[in-house]
Short mmCIF file of C-alpha atoms in Angstrom, two decimals:
data_model
loop_
_atom_site.label_atom_id
_atom_site.label_comp_id
_atom_site.label_asym_id
_atom_site.label_seq_id
_atom_site.Cartn_x
_atom_site.Cartn_y
_atom_site.Cartn_z
CA GLN A 160 -12.74 -8.82 9.47
CA THR A 161 -12.05 -9.01 5.76
CA VAL A 162 -9.15 -11.24 4.77
CA VAL A 163 -7.66 -11.01 1.29
CA THR A 164 -5.87 -14.17 0.25
CA GLN A 165 -3.03 -14.71 -2.20
CA GLU A 166 -0.92 -17.75 -3.03
CA PRO A 167 2.19 -17.75 -0.80
CA SER A 168 4.57 -18.47 -3.65
CA PHE A 169 4.91 -19.28 -7.32
CA SER A 170 7.77 -20.38 -9.48
CA VAL A 171 7.92 -19.56 -13.18
CA SER A 172 10.47 -20.27 -15.88
CA PRO A 173 12.00 -17.40 -17.82
CA GLY A 174 9.65 -16.64 -20.71
CA GLY A 175 6.83 -18.46 -18.99
CA THR A 176 3.43 -17.27 -17.85
CA VAL A 177 2.14 -17.12 -14.30
CA THR A 178 -1.20 -15.98 -12.91
CA LEU A 179 -1.47 -14.75 -9.34
CA THR A 180 -4.87 -14.48 -7.72
CA CYS A 181 -6.45 -12.31 -5.04
CA GLY A 182 -9.50 -13.61 -3.25
CA LEU A 183 -11.81 -12.72 -0.39
CA SER A 184 -12.31 -14.79 2.73
CA SER A 185 -16.01 -14.52 2.05
CA GLY A 186 -17.55 -13.45 -1.20
CA SER A 187 -16.34 -12.75 -4.69
CA VAL A 188 -13.98 -10.08 -5.93
CA SER A 189 -15.47 -7.82 -8.59
CA THR A 190 -14.48 -4.60 -10.27
CA THR A 191 -16.30 -2.70 -7.53
CA TYR A 192 -13.43 -3.61 -5.23
CA TYR A 193 -11.07 -1.71 -7.57
CA PRO A 194 -8.33 -4.35 -7.25
CA SER A 195 -4.79 -3.06 -7.60
CA TRP A 196 -1.44 -4.83 -7.71
CA TYR A 197 1.99 -3.88 -6.40
CA GLN A 198 5.47 -5.26 -6.96
CA GLN A 199 8.08 -5.06 -4.21
CA THR A 200 11.70 -6.06 -4.16
CA PRO A 201 13.64 -6.29 -0.88
CA GLY A 202 14.46 -2.95 0.67
CA GLN A 203 12.40 -1.00 -1.83
CA ALA A 204 9.07 0.77 -1.67
CA PRO A 205 6.25 -0.94 -3.53
CA ARG A 206 5.75 -0.15 -7.20
CA THR A 207 2.24 0.17 -8.55
CA LEU A 208 1.60 -2.20 -11.45
CA ILE A 209 -2.16 -2.34 -12.01
CA TYR A 210 -5.09 -0.30 -10.70
CA SER A 211 -8.85 -0.44 -11.15
CA THR A 212 -8.64 -4.14 -12.06
CA ASN A 213 -6.79 -3.89 -15.35
CA ILE A 214 -5.22 -0.47 -15.94
CA ARG A 215 -1.44 -0.56 -16.15
CA SER A 216 0.37 2.16 -14.27
CA SER A 217 2.64 4.46 -16.25
CA GLY A 218 5.81 2.72 -17.40
CA VAL A 219 4.66 -0.80 -16.55
CA PRO A 220 5.47 -3.31 -19.30
CA ASP A 221 2.53 -4.87 -21.12
CA ARG A 222 3.60 -8.32 -19.99
CA PHE A 223 1.74 -7.46 -16.77
CA SER A 224 -2.03 -7.61 -17.05
CA GLY A 225 -4.91 -7.57 -14.58
CA SER A 226 -8.32 -9.17 -14.75
CA ILE A 227 -11.14 -10.83 -12.86
CA LEU A 228 -10.95 -14.62 -13.11
CA GLY A 229 -13.96 -16.34 -11.66
CA ASN A 230 -14.44 -14.90 -8.20
CA LYS A 231 -10.94 -13.48 -7.81
CA ALA A 232 -8.79 -10.68 -9.12
CA ALA A 233 -5.81 -11.88 -11.09
CA LEU A 234 -2.40 -10.61 -12.16
CA THR A 235 -0.83 -12.37 -15.12
CA ILE A 236 2.81 -12.09 -16.05
CA THR A 237 3.33 -13.21 -19.65
CA GLY A 238 6.90 -13.84 -20.74
CA ALA A 239 8.43 -13.63 -17.27
CA GLN A 240 11.84 -12.07 -16.95
CA ALA A 241 14.47 -12.45 -14.26
CA ASP A 242 13.76 -9.03 -12.81
CA ASP A 243 10.12 -10.00 -12.26
CA GLU A 244 11.33 -12.00 -9.28
CA SER A 245 9.64 -10.06 -6.47
CA ASP A 246 6.86 -10.04 -3.93
CA TYR A 247 3.46 -9.13 -5.32
CA TYR A 248 0.59 -7.69 -3.30
CA CYS A 249 -2.99 -7.05 -4.23
CA VAL A 250 -5.22 -4.50 -2.52
CA LEU A 251 -8.99 -4.34 -2.42
CA TYR A 252 -11.15 -1.34 -1.61
CA VAL A 253 -13.86 -2.80 0.62
CA GLY A 254 -15.91 0.37 0.93
CA GLY A 255 -16.34 3.00 3.61
CA GLY A 256 -12.89 4.39 2.92
CA ILE A 257 -11.24 1.09 3.92
CA TYR A 258 -8.52 -0.79 2.05
CA VAL A 259 -7.19 -4.29 2.68
CA PHE A 260 -3.87 -5.69 1.48
CA GLY A 261 -3.56 -9.27 0.39
CA THR A 262 -1.13 -11.62 2.07
CA GLY A 263 1.38 -11.36 -0.76
CA THR A 264 2.89 -13.81 -3.27
CA LYS A 265 6.59 -14.44 -3.67
CA VAL A 266 7.42 -15.08 -7.33
CA THR A 267 10.62 -16.87 -8.23
CA VAL A 268 11.89 -16.92 -11.79
CA LEU A 269 14.06 -19.94 -12.48
CA GLN B 189 6.93 16.06 -10.02
CA LEU B 190 5.25 15.26 -6.74
CA GLN B 191 7.44 13.56 -4.15
CA LEU B 192 6.74 12.26 -0.65
CA GLN B 193 9.27 11.96 2.16
CA GLU B 194 8.71 10.36 5.56
CA SER B 195 10.50 11.65 8.64
CA GLY B 196 10.48 10.99 12.35
CA PRO B 197 12.25 9.14 15.15
CA GLY B 198 13.66 5.76 14.24
CA LEU B 199 13.36 4.47 17.79
CA VAL B 200 10.33 4.68 20.06
CA LYS B 201 9.95 3.22 23.54
CA PRO B 202 7.15 0.75 24.31
CA SER B 203 3.92 2.39 25.50
CA GLU B 204 4.93 5.74 24.00
CA THR B 205 3.53 7.49 20.93
CA LEU B 206 5.01 7.06 17.47
CA SER B 207 4.93 10.27 15.42
CA LEU B 208 5.80 10.48 11.74
CA THR B 209 5.46 13.19 9.13
CA CYS B 210 5.15 12.90 5.37
CA THR B 211 6.30 16.04 3.57
CA VAL B 212 4.87 16.60 0.11
CA SER B 213 7.03 18.47 -2.40
CA GLY B 214 6.35 19.45 -5.99
CA GLY B 215 2.68 20.13 -5.36
CA SER B 216 0.19 21.41 -2.82
CA ILE B 217 -1.48 18.98 -0.47
CA SER B 218 -4.49 21.28 -0.10
CA THR B 219 -5.26 21.78 -3.76
CA SER B 220 -4.82 18.14 -4.68
CA VAL B 221 -8.25 16.54 -4.46
CA ARG B 222 -6.75 13.38 -3.10
CA TYR B 223 -6.50 11.03 -0.21
CA TRP B 224 -3.16 10.55 1.47
CA SER B 225 -2.19 7.29 3.16
CA TRP B 226 0.01 5.62 5.73
CA ILE B 227 1.03 2.02 5.11
CA ARG B 228 3.46 -0.12 7.09
CA GLN B 229 5.45 -3.32 6.72
CA PRO B 230 6.90 -5.23 9.69
CA PRO B 231 10.28 -6.84 9.01
CA GLY B 232 9.86 -9.91 6.82
CA LYS B 233 6.09 -9.52 6.64
CA GLY B 234 3.48 -8.11 4.30
CA LEU B 235 2.11 -4.63 3.75
CA GLU B 236 -0.63 -3.26 5.99
CA TRP B 237 -2.86 -0.27 5.28
CA ILE B 238 -3.09 1.99 8.35
CA GLY B 239 -5.35 4.79 7.19
CA ASN B 240 -6.15 7.62 4.81
CA ILE B 241 -6.83 11.32 5.15
CA TYR B 242 -8.70 13.40 2.61
CA TYR B 243 -7.47 16.88 1.72
CA THR B 244 -10.45 18.21 3.69
CA GLY B 245 -9.21 16.46 6.83
CA THR B 246 -11.63 13.52 6.87
CA ALA B 247 -9.80 10.37 7.92
CA TYR B 248 -10.39 6.62 7.71
CA TYR B 249 -8.52 3.97 9.68
CA LYS B 250 -8.01 0.22 9.74
CA SER B 251 -10.47 -1.00 12.34
CA SER B 252 -7.93 -2.88 14.47
CA LEU B 253 -5.73 0.24 14.75
CA LYS B 254 -8.44 2.87 14.99
CA SER B 255 -8.27 3.28 18.75
CA ARG B 256 -4.55 4.09 18.65
CA VAL B 257 -4.07 5.99 15.38
CA THR B 258 -4.61 9.60 14.32
CA ILE B 259 -3.77 10.93 10.87
CA SER B 260 -3.80 14.70 10.41
CA LEU B 261 -3.04 17.25 7.74
CA ASP B 262 -1.10 20.53 8.03
CA THR B 263 -1.68 22.47 4.83
CA SER B 264 0.54 25.35 5.95
CA LYS B 265 3.50 22.98 6.08
CA ASN B 266 2.31 20.87 3.16
CA HIS B 267 2.57 17.67 5.13
CA PHE B 268 0.45 15.03 6.80
CA SER B 269 1.21 13.11 9.93
CA LEU B 270 0.70 9.81 11.71
CA LYS B 271 0.44 9.40 15.44
CA MET B 272 0.17 5.93 16.95
CA SER B 273 -0.18 5.62 20.71
CA SER B 274 0.72 2.85 23.15
CA VAL B 275 3.15 1.21 20.78
CA THR B 276 4.56 -2.27 21.28
CA ALA B 277 7.20 -4.32 19.53
CA ALA B 278 4.49 -5.40 17.07
CA ASP B 279 4.47 -1.84 15.72
CA THR B 280 8.09 -2.14 14.60
CA ALA B 281 7.95 -1.68 10.84
CA VAL B 282 8.90 0.35 7.81
CA TYR B 283 6.28 3.08 7.53
CA TYR B 284 5.38 4.41 4.09
CA CYS B 285 3.33 7.41 3.11
CA ALA B 286 1.62 7.41 -0.27
CA ARG B 287 -0.87 9.29 -2.41
CA VAL B 288 -4.16 7.67 -3.30
CA ASN B 289 -5.29 7.86 -6.91
CA LEU B 290 -8.28 5.98 -8.29
CA TYR B 291 -8.46 3.57 -5.33
CA SER B 292 -4.77 2.75 -5.51
CA TRP B 293 -1.47 4.38 -4.64
CA ASP B 294 0.41 6.12 -7.41
CA ILE B 295 3.18 7.89 -5.52
CA TRP B 296 5.08 6.40 -2.58
CA GLY B 297 7.63 7.71 -0.14
CA GLN B 298 10.82 5.73 0.28
CA GLY B 299 9.75 4.51 3.72
CA THR B 300 11.18 5.01 7.18
CA MET B 301 12.07 2.29 9.67
CA VAL B 302 10.64 2.63 13.16
CA THR B 303 11.79 0.29 15.91
CA VAL B 304 9.89 -0.03 19.18
CA SER B 305 12.33 -0.95 21.91
CA SER B 306 13.39 0.19 25.34
#
């Protein structure tokens, strides 16, 4: 079974930069996994931030960027703001019509 | 603008079948060359992909749920549905429907809470 791993938590100062990663239990993440990233605040539906590795969804500020770093997908928040404090999930398409969510990262801005 | 809305019972008894519907408004489910998804989130836990259905009716499921889950499409009612059999407390979650676009989800429903309890 494919496991997609994320850091459990990160803390970032206002105005700071943080990079979240999304890895595979076995193997490397590449663009062929079409990594996407979602932001979720408590009680709300997820909001799509990034799809197909590095394409920002409509209305998403350019302080959010996606990439492949080494063997993982990455989401970078540059110039973090207070309202970026959320849970962040990555998703990988593993083929055969199957998607796998990452374990999620809780980002605190303080 | 396309919108999705989940509906169904908020309480299901253990061992029974959970049934939810996602109604699509602002567009036709049959003319959209898209996949449609069900995703869930147990209280305090992460998101879990359940499965997708293509506008043609072809469906894909998470392997660990495949034996209990059926996703179907009703183009006449412009909605798609989730049925999950033999539910247990572990199936208690907020259930979301969403539209797939370019291997991601671009439109989400607001989610509906389903509790499995006697």
